[in-house]
Coordinates of C-alpha atoms and ligand atoms in Angstrom, one line a residue:
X1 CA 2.6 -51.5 49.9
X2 CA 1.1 -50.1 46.7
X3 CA 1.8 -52.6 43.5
X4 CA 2.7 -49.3 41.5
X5 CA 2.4 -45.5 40.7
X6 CA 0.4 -44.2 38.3
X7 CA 2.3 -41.3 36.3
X8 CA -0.4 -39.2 34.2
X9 CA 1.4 -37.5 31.6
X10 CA 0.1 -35.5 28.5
X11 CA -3.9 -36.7 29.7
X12 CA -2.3 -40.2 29.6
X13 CA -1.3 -42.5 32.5
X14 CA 1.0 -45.4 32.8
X15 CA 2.0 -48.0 35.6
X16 CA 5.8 -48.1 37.3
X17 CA 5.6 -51.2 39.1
X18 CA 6.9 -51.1 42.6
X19 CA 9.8 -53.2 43.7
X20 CA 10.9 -53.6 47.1
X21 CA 14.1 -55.1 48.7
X22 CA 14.6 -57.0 52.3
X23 CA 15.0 -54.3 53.7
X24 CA 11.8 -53.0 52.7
X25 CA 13.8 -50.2 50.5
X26 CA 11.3 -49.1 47.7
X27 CA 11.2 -48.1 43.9
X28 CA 9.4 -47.9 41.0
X29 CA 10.7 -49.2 37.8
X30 CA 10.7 -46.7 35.0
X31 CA 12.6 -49.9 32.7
X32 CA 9.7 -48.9 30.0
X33 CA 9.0 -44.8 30.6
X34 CA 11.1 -43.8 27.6
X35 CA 9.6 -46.4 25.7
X36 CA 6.0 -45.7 27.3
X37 CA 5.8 -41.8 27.6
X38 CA 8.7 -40.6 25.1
X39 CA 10.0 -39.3 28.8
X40 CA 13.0 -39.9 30.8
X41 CA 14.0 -38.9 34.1
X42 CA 16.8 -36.1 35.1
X43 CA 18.5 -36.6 38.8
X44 CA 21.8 -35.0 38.6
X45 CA 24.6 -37.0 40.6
X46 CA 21.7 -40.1 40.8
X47 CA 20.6 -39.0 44.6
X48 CA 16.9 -40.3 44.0
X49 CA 18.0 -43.1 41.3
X50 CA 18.9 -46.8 41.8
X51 CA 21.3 -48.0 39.1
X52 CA 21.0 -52.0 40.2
X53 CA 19.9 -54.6 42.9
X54 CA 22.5 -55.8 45.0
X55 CA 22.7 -58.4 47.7
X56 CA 26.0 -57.6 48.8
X57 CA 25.7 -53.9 51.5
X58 CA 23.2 -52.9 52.7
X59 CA 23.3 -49.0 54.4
X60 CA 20.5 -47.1 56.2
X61 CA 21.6 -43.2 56.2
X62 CA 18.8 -42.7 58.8
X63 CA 19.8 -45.3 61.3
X64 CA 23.2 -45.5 60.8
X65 CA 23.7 -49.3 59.7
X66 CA 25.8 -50.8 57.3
X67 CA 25.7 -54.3 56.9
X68 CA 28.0 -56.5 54.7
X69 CA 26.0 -59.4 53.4
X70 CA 24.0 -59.3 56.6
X71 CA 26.8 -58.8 59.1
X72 CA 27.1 -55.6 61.0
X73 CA 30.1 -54.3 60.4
X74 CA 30.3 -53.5 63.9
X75 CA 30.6 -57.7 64.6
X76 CA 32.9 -57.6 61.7
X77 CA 35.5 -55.3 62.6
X78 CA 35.8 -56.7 66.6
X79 CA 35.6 -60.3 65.4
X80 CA 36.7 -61.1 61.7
X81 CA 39.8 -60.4 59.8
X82 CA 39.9 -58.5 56.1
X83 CA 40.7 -61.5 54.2
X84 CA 37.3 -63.3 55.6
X85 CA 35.9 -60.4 55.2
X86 CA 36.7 -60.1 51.8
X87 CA 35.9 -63.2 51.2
X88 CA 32.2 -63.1 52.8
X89 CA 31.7 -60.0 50.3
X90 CA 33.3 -61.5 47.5
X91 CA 31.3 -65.0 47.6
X92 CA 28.4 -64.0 49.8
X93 CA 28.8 -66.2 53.1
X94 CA 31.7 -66.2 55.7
X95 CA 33.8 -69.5 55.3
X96 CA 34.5 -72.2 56.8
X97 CA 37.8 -73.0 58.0
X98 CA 39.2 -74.7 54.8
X99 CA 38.0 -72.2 52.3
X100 CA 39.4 -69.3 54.5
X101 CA 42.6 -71.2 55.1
X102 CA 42.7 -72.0 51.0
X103 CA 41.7 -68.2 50.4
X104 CA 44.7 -66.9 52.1
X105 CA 46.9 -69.3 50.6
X106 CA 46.1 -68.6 47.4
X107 CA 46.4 -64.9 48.0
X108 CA 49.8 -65.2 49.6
X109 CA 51.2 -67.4 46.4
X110 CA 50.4 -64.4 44.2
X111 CA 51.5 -61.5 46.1
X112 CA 54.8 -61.6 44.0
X113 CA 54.4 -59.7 40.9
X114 CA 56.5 -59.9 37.3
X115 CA 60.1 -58.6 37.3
X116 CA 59.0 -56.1 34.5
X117 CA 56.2 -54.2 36.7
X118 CA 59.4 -53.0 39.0
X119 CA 60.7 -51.9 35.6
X120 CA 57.3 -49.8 35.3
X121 CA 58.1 -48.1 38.7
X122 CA 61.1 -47.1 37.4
X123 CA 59.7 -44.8 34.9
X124 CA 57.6 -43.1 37.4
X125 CA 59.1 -39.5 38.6
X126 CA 59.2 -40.3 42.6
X127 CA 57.3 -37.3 43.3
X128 CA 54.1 -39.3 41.2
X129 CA 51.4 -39.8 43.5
X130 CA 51.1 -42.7 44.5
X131 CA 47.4 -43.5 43.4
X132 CA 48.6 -42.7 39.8
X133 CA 51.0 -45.5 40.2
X134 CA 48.3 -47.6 41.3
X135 CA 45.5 -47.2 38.9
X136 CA 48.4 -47.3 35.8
X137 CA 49.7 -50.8 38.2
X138 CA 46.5 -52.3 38.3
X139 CA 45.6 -51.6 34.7
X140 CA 49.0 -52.7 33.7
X141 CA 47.9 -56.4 34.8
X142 CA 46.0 -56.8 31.9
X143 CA 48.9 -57.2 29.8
X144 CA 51.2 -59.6 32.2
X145 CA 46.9 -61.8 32.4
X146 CA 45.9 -60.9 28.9
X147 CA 43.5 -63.8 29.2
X148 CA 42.2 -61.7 31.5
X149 CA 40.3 -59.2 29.4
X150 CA 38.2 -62.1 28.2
X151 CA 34.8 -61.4 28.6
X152 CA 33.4 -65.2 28.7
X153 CA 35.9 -66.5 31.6
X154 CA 35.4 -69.6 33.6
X155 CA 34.4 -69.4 37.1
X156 CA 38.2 -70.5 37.8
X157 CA 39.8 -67.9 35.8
X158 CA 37.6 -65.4 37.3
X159 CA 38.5 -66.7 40.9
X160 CA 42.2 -67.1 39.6
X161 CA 42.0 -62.9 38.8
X162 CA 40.3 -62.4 42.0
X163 CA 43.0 -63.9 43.8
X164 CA 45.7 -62.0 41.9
X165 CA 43.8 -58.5 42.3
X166 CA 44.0 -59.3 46.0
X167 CA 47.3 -60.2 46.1
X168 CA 49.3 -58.0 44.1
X169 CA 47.5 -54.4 45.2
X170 CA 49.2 -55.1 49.0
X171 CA 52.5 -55.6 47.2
X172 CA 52.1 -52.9 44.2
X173 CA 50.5 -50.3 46.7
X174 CA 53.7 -51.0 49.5
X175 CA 56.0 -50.4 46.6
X176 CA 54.2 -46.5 45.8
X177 CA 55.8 -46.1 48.8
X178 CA 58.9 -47.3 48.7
X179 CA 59.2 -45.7 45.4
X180 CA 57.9 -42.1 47.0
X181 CA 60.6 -42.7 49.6
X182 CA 63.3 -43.4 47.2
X183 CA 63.6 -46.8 49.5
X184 CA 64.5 -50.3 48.3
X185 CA 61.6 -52.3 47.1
X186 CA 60.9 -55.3 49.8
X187 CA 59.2 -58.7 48.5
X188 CA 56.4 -59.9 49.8
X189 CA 56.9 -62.7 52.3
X190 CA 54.9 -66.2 52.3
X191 CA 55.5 -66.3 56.3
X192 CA 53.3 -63.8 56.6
X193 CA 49.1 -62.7 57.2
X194 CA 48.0 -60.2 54.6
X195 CA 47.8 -57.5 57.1
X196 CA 51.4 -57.7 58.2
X197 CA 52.9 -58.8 55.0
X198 CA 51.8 -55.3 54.0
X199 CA 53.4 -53.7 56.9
X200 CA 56.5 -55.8 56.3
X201 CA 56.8 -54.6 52.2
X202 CA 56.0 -50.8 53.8
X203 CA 58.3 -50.3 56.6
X204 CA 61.3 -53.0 56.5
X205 CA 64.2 -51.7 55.7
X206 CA 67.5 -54.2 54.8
X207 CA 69.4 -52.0 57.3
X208 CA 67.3 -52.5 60.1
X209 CA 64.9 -55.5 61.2
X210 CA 61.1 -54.2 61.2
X211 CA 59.1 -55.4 63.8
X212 CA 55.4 -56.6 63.4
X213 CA 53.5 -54.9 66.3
X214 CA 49.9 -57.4 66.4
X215 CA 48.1 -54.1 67.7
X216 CA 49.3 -52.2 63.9
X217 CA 48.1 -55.3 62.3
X218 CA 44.9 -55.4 64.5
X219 CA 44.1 -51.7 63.7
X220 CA 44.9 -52.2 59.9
X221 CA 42.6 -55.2 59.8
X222 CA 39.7 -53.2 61.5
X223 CA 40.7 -50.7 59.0
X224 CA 40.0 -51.8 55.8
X225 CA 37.4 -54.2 57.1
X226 CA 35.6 -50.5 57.5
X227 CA 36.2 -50.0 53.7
X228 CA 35.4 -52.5 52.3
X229 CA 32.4 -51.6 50.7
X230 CA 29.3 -49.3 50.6
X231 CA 27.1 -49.9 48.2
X232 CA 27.1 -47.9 44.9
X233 CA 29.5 -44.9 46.1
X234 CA 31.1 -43.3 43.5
X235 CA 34.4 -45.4 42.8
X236 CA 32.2 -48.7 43.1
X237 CA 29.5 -47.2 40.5
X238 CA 32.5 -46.6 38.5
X239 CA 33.1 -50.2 38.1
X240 CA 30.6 -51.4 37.6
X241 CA 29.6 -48.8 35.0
X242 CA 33.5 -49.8 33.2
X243 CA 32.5 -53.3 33.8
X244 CA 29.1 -53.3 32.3
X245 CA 31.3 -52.8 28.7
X246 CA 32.6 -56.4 29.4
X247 CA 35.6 -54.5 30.3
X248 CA 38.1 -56.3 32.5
X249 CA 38.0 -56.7 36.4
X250 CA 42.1 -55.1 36.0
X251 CA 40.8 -52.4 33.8
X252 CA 37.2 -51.9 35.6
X253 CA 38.9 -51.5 39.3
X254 CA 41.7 -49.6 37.5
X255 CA 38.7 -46.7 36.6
X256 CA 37.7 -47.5 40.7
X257 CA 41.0 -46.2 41.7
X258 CA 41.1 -42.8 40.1
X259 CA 37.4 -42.1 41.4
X260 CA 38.1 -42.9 44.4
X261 CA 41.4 -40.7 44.3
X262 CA 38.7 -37.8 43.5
X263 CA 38.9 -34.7 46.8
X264 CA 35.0 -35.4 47.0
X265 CA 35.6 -39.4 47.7
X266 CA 38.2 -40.9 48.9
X267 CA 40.9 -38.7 48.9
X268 CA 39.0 -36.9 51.7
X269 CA 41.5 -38.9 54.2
X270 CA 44.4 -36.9 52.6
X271 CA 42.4 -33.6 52.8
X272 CA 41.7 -34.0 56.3
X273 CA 44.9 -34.4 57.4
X274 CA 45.8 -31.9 55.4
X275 CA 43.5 -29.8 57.5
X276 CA 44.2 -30.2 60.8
X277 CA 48.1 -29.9 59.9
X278 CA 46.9 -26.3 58.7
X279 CA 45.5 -25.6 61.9
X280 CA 48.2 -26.8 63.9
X281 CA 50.2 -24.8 61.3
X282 CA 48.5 -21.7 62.3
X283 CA 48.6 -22.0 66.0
X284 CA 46.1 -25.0 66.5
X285 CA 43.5 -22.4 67.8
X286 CA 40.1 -24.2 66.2
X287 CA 37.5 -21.7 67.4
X288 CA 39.4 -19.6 64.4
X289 CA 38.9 -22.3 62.1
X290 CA 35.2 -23.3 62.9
X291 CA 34.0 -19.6 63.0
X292 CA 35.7 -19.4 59.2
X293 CA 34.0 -22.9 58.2
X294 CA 30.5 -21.0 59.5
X295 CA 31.2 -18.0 57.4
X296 CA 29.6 -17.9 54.2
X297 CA 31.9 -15.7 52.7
X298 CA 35.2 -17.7 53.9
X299 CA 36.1 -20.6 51.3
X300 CA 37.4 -22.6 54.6
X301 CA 35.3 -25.7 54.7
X302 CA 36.0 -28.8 57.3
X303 CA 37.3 -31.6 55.5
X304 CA 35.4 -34.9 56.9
X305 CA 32.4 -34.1 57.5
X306 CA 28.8 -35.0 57.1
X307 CA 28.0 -37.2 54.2
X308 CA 26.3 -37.6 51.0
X309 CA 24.0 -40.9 52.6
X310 CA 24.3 -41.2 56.5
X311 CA 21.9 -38.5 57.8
X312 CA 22.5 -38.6 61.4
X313 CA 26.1 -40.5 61.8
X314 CA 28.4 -42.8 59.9
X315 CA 29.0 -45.8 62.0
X316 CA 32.7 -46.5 61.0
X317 CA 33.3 -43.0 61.9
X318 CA 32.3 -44.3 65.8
X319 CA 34.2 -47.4 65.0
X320 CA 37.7 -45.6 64.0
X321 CA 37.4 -43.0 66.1
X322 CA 37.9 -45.6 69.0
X323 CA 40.3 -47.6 67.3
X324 CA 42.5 -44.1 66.7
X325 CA 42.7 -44.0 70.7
X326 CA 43.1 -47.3 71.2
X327 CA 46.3 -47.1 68.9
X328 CA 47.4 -43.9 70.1
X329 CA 47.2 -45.1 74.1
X330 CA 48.7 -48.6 73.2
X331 CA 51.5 -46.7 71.2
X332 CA 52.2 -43.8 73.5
X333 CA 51.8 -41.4 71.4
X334 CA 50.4 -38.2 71.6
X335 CA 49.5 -36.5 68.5
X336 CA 48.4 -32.7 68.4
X337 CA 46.8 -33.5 65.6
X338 CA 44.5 -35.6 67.5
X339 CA 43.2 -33.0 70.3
X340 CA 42.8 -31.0 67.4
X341 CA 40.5 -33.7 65.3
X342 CA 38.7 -34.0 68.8
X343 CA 37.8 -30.5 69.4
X344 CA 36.4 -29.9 65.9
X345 CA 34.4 -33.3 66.2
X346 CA 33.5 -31.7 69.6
X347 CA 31.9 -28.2 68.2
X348 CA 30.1 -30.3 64.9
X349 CA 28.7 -32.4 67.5
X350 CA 27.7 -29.0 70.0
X351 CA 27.3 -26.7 67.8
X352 CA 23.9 -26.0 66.4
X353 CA 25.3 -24.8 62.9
X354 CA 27.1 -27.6 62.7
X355 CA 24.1 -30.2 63.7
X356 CA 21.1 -28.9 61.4
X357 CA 23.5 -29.5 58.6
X358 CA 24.0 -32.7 59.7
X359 CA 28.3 -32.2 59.4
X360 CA 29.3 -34.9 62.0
X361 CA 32.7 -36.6 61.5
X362 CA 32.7 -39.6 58.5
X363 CA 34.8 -42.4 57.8
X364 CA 37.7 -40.3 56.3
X365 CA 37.8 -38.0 59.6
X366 CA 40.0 -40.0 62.4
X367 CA 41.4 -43.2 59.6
X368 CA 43.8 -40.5 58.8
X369 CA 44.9 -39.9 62.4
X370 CA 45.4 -44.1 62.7
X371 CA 47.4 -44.0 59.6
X372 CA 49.8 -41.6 60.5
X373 CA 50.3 -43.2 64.1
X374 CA 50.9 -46.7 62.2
X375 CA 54.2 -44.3 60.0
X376 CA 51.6 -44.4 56.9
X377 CA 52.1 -40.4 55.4
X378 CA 49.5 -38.7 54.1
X379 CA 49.9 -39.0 50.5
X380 CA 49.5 -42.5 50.7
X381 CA 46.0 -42.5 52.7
X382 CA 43.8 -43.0 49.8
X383 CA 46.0 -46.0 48.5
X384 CA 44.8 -47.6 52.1
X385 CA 41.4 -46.5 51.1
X386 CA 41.5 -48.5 48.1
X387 CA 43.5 -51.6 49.6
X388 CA 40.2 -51.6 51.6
X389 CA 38.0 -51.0 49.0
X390 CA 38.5 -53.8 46.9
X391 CA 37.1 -56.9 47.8
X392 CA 33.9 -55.1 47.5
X393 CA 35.2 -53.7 44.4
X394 CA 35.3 -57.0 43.0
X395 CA 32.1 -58.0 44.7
X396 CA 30.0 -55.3 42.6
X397 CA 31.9 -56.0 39.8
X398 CA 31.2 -59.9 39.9
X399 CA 27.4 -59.6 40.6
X400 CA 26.9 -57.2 37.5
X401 CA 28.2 -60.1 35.6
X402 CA 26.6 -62.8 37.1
X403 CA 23.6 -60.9 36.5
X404 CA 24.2 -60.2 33.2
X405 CA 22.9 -57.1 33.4
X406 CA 22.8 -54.5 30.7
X407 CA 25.6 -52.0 29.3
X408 CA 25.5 -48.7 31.4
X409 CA 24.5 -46.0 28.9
X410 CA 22.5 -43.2 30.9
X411 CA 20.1 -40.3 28.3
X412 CA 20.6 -36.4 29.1
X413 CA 18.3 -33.8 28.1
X414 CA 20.5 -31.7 25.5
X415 CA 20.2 -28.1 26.3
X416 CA 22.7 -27.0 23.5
X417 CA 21.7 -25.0 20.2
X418 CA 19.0 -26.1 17.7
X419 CA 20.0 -27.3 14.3
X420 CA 22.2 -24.5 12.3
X421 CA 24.0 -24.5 9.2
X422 CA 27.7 -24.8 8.8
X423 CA 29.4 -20.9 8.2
X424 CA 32.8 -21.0 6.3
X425 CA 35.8 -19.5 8.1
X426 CA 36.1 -16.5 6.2
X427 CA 32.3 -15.8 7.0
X428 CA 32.7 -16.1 11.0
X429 CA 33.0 -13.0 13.4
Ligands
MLT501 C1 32.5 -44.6 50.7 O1 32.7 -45.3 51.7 O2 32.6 -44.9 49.5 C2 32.2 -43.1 51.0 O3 31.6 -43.0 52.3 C3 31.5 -42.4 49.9 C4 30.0 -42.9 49.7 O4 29.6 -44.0 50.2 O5 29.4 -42.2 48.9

């Protein structure tokens, strides 16, 4: 492997060392080119550009792999739970039977949250989507921990808002719901595993006793196991670019939430769904729909496909699309929605338009179709998204710190006028 590339600019040349991961991933480090050559480097949406070393995912778009701190997740969602998972990315190894056990304790004691965050909900219209309620929630945390914004915090204090974080997003993100639904508010239970305390706050009702089905709290498990992390994706670069300011891990995962709410990211569950409803709207006939999404001048695109990294296949997508008819076929139910899910993923699959553009079913394409068999509706699909998403969340966020690495602040190339003088009002046209 070369040591580094030689850049010749302007008759002159410089070195960019060559770094390369375990993976055998490569770069060069341009750390110095501003500094070196006056130069810097312009990669709209950062395709081509590493923003940090991490040891906690590792994807390969090519091959389809996604590892979490080594693990595949295809071992981790048939053998682990979330919690352990969580706390594999979170502190780097699985545990042993007394840290998990401690873990989960820890998290159960803090799923309550302060009597004045229900007086919060109360000021939200019920029609507020639920991820604004969960961003403003999370943020809101800050002031009931205002320790919590310090930027020098033990290693206990910062395990202490780890454990909280955890905690009170399966309680605050069960009450968006219940708020939505105009329901009572149910408190989280210390009887319970995080994975059907959560179904408990969602879908008790004080007029009727809910019943835990283990293959809801299997699927949910394997759910957010799947989304959990994935490397520097957009709502994880987000907090880690907040965090960078010495912001809080409340306030940094807070920013997390609304990128992840974007169409483009995570809220591409809710889209999808939204999709196939349409179709099934309009007679469920999805030769119509995939002749439209082939037509250049039709704005019809399918929701849930293809991917910005995996070039061939995203392996959750393989992973949830089993667990969707394993739910379905232990449940009974049959959902239109699905056949029409499986003939689209059919014709991306077949279809030759559909393979050279590599737009194959992601992660967002079936969760949706589990969600909604497990009574989850579709506005609060990207709140599952980021009850997933956190651990790993908080793992980016913690390694940025422990790294002490720098303040984000990317350069631009300005494009806007050259210097002019200022023209008085009554001078203007
Ligand atoms: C994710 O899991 O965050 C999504 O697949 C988006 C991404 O990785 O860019």
């Amino acid at each position: 492997m070369a040591e580094s590339a030689e850049l010749i600019l302007d008759g002159k040349s410089i070195s960019l060392p060559v770094i390369e991961g375990t993976e055998h991933e490569k770069a060069f480090d341009i750390g110095k080119l501003r500094d070196q050559t006056g130069y810097v480097t312009l990669d709209s949406g950062y395709k081509n550009t590493g923003a940090t070393k991490s040891a906690i995912t590792f994807l390969d778009g090519e091959e389809g792999i996604l590892r979490y701190r080594g693990y595949p997740i295809e071992q981790l969602a048939e053998q682990s739970s979330f919690i352990e998972v969580a706390y594999l990315l979170i502190y780097g190894k699985l545990p042993t039977q007394a840290e998990l056990d401690n873990f989960s304790n820890q998290i159960t004691k803090h799923t309550l949250v302060h009597e004045d965050v229900r007086k919060i909900f109360d000021g939200f219209p019920s029609a507020a989507h639920p991820m604004a309620i969960l961003s403003s929630l999370i943020c809101s945390l800050t002031a009931f921990y205002p320790e919590s914004v310090s930027p020098d915090l033990s290693k206990e204090d910062t395990d202490l808002n780890v454990i909280r974080l955890m905690a009170k997003i399966s309680t605050i993100a069960a009450w968006t719901y219940k708020n939505n639904m105009g329901h009572p508010l149910n408190y989280p239970r210390n009887d319970l595993d995080y994975c059907s305390n959560f179904l408990y706050m969602m879908f008790s009702f004080p007029t009727e006793k809910y019943d835990i089905d283990p293959r809801i709290v299997s699927a949910l498990n394997k759910l957010l196991i799947l989304h959990a992390d994935h490397e520097q994706n957009c709502s994880t670069s987000t907090v880690r670019l907040v965090g960078s300011a010495n912001a809080s891990l409340y306030g940094s995962v807070s920013a997390g939430i609304n990128a992840l709410w974007g169409p483009l990211h995570g809220g591409a569950n809710q889209e999808v769904l939204e999709m196939l409803q349409a179709i099934q709207k309009d007679g469920g006939d999805t030769s119509k729909f995939i002749a439209k999404a082939k037509d250049k001048n039709d704005s019809f695109r399918l929701m849930g496909f293809g991917h910005r990294v995996y070039k061939n296949f995203d392996p959750r997508a393989k992973i949830i699309k089993k667990a969707a008819d394993d739910v379905l076929a232990a449940l009974g139910i049959d959902d239109p929605l699905l056949k029409i899910a499986q003939e689209l993923e059919q014709a991306a699959l077949t279809d030759e338009y559909f393979i050279e553009r590599k737009l194959y079913p992601n992660v967002d394409f079936y969760s949706g179709i589990i969600y909604r068999a497990i009574g989850i509706p579709t506005e609060m699909f990207t709140v599952m998204f980021a009850l997933g998403r956190l651990p790993g969340w908080i793992a980016q966020w913690k390694e940025m710190r422990e790294n002490k690495e720098p303040i984000g602040r990317p350069r631009q190339i300005y494009t806007g006028e050259t210097e002019r003088d200022y023209v008085s009002i009554d001078a203007r046209s």
